[in-house]
Structure formats: structure tokens, C-alpha cells
Amino acid sequence: MARRFLGDTSAPAISDTRAESRRSQSPEKMIAATVDNFATRVLPCLCYAASSVYMTMAQKYVVTNDKEIAALFLLYQNLAALVMFVPSRAGWLRRFKIQPYRLWDSRVAWQVAPLGVTYSVMLYSSNCALGPLSVPMISVLKNIGPILITVVEAKTEAKPLSWGLILSMVMLVSGSVVAGYNDLKFDVLGYSWMAVNVCANVVHVQLMKRVQQRCIPKAEILHYQTLVMSVL
């Protein structure tokens, strides 16, 4: 307060300097910054959402119409994921902070092997549940996974849950109950497969945290996880 009455003008001077620096930026730099933000933040979110929707709809189509190749569907997914090794090894993904890694490392493969097992259970149970259940019902039931993960982390890591988070979880559970109550095609087998899927999801996330604590890059974890899943 005393500095304000003594005529301290440092704060306005700092704000004026920042404003001048923003105005001094050339349009080319502003465009480049906007493109970089879009490529590193917005585009990955859009790609994840599009791939998630496509994967679910493709799984539903395969399970419903081509049951003979339903088991091979997981293998095709894994082979497509392994293709990412080529641009990573060539260094084309450095812009996305993905460093080149070796095709095979026994030490890393053994550490990541449990992740491949749990993720295989997740995908297989999801495929089995997509047969008797609808896609919206699958999406609703998958929301139970993050709720269980949050509760487990709160117990194991002694993290307190805020009232807003608790309210959100209650709303998700209530929505699942309403959706299940109004589901005219209630199928015990389908709901059983979704229970397996949710449990495998919780175990997978907990194992992923332990693997990441060993300073293994995420791209390398995905690579060896896919290799294990291809074998399974």
C-alpha cells in the first residue's frame, strides 16, 4: 500500500512492456504459434476422439456381421499399431516428442508384458459384450471404469475426493443404472463381459502407473504392449 502512494509505477510499466512485446510479434510468428498449438494440443484430441468412435463402430460391425474373423480383429489392430515403429525409428515423430526405440528389448518386454495381457482382456471382453449389447450401452458402462480407478487411487494413495468429484461419480453411476433399467435387451452375458472389461481396465491403469515409474517412454510401452498382444 505504501508503494502505491509513493508513486510506484513499476506494475503499469511491466504491463505496457508485455503489451508492446505482443504487438511487436510479426504475423508470421503468431500464425506459427497458432499452428503449433493446434498440432500439439487440439489435433491429438480430435484424432483420439475420431479413432475411439471408429474403433467402437468397427468392432460392432465385425462382431455383428463377420463373426468368423472377430478373433483376428485384435490381431489386425495390433499389426496396425506396430507400423508406428517405422516412422519412430526414422525420427519422423520427434516433433511429437517420440524418440526412436529398439524393435525388441527383453528387459523392457518382460516389464510391459502384464500390460499386454490386461489390455488383451479389455479388448476381447469388449468385443464379446458388443454382440448382445448396443453401442450406447457399452459407452455408458465403460464410464464405471474411471470411477473405480478414482476410488482405488483414493484408497491406495490417500488422495481425498472433492465433493464435486463425488457428485460427478454419483451422476455417472445414476446414468448407468437408468440406462440398464430401460435396456429392453437386458443380457446377463453381455453385462458379465462388461464387468470383466471394467475390472481389467482398473488393473491395467494401476500396472501402467507402476511401469511409468520405471522411466520407460510411453511410445515404447505401447510398442512392447502391442507385441505381447500380437502373440496372445
mmCIF file of N, CA and C in Angstrom, residues 60 63 127-134 183 185-191 193:
data_model
loop_
_atom_site.group_PDB
_atom_site.id
_atom_site.type_symbol
_atom_site.label_atom_id
_atom_site.label_comp_id
_atom_site.label_asym_id
_atom_site.label_seq_id
_atom_site.Cartn_x
_atom_site.Cartn_y
_atom_site.Cartn_z
ATOM 1 N N LYS A 60 -18.188 -53.197 -33.486
ATOM 2 C CA LYS A 60 -19.604 -53.584 -33.503
ATOM 3 C C LYS A 60 -19.971 -54.224 -34.838
ATOM 4 N N VAL A 63 -18.236 -57.779 -35.069
ATOM 5 C CA VAL A 63 -18.851 -58.760 -34.165
ATOM 6 C C VAL A 63 -20.244 -59.155 -34.647
ATOM 7 N N ASN A 127 -15.213 -56.861 -27.207
ATOM 8 C CA ASN A 127 -15.768 -57.474 -28.410
ATOM 9 C C ASN A 127 -16.912 -58.435 -28.077
ATOM 10 N N CYS A 128 -16.736 -59.202 -27.004
ATOM 11 C CA CYS A 128 -17.779 -60.154 -26.612
ATOM 12 C C CYS A 128 -19.034 -59.428 -26.133
ATOM 13 N N ALA A 129 -18.863 -58.285 -25.478
ATOM 14 C CA ALA A 129 -20.013 -57.540 -24.982
ATOM 15 C C ALA A 129 -20.742 -56.791 -26.085
ATOM 16 N N LEU A 130 -20.028 -56.426 -27.152
ATOM 17 C CA LEU A 130 -20.654 -55.682 -28.246
ATOM 18 C C LEU A 130 -21.672 -56.524 -29.014
ATOM 19 N N GLY A 131 -21.583 -57.846 -28.896
ATOM 20 C CA GLY A 131 -22.552 -58.690 -29.582
ATOM 21 C C GLY A 131 -23.955 -58.529 -29.027
ATOM 22 N N PRO A 132 -24.167 -58.808 -27.740
ATOM 23 C CA PRO A 132 -25.525 -58.708 -27.188
ATOM 24 C C PRO A 132 -25.941 -57.302 -26.777
ATOM 25 N N LEU A 133 -24.989 -56.386 -26.547
ATOM 26 C CA LEU A 133 -25.325 -55.046 -26.069
ATOM 27 C C LEU A 133 -25.172 -54.021 -27.186
ATOM 28 N N SER A 134 -25.850 -52.898 -27.031
ATOM 29 C CA SER A 134 -25.776 -51.816 -28.013
ATOM 30 C C SER A 134 -24.560 -50.939 -27.739
ATOM 31 N N ASP A 183 -33.013 -50.677 -20.469
ATOM 32 C CA ASP A 183 -32.480 -51.510 -21.555
ATOM 33 C C ASP A 183 -33.418 -52.685 -21.784
ATOM 34 N N LYS A 185 -33.209 -54.958 -24.039
ATOM 35 C CA LYS A 185 -32.476 -56.158 -24.407
ATOM 36 C C LYS A 185 -31.460 -56.502 -23.321
ATOM 37 N N PHE A 186 -31.930 -56.629 -22.102
ATOM 38 C CA PHE A 186 -31.029 -56.939 -20.992
ATOM 39 C C PHE A 186 -30.460 -58.343 -21.200
ATOM 40 N N ASP A 187 -29.124 -58.402 -21.217
ATOM 41 C CA ASP A 187 -28.454 -59.665 -21.462
ATOM 42 C C ASP A 187 -27.426 -59.892 -20.355
ATOM 43 N N VAL A 188 -27.587 -60.973 -19.608
ATOM 44 C CA VAL A 188 -26.691 -61.253 -18.487
ATOM 45 C C VAL A 188 -25.271 -61.492 -18.978
ATOM 46 N N LEU A 189 -25.128 -62.209 -20.082
ATOM 47 C CA LEU A 189 -23.792 -62.484 -20.605
ATOM 48 C C LEU A 189 -23.084 -61.206 -21.026
ATOM 49 N N GLY A 190 -23.823 -60.311 -21.693
ATOM 50 C CA GLY A 190 -23.215 -59.053 -22.109
ATOM 51 C C GLY A 190 -22.753 -58.209 -20.937
ATOM 52 N N TYR A 191 -23.575 -58.131 -19.894
ATOM 53 C CA TYR A 191 -23.193 -57.368 -18.710
ATOM 54 C C TYR A 191 -22.035 -58.039 -17.961
ATOM 55 N N TRP A 193 -19.575 -59.737 -19.409
ATOM 56 C CA TRP A 193 -18.365 -59.384 -20.160
ATOM 57 C C TRP A 193 -17.945 -57.941 -19.873
#
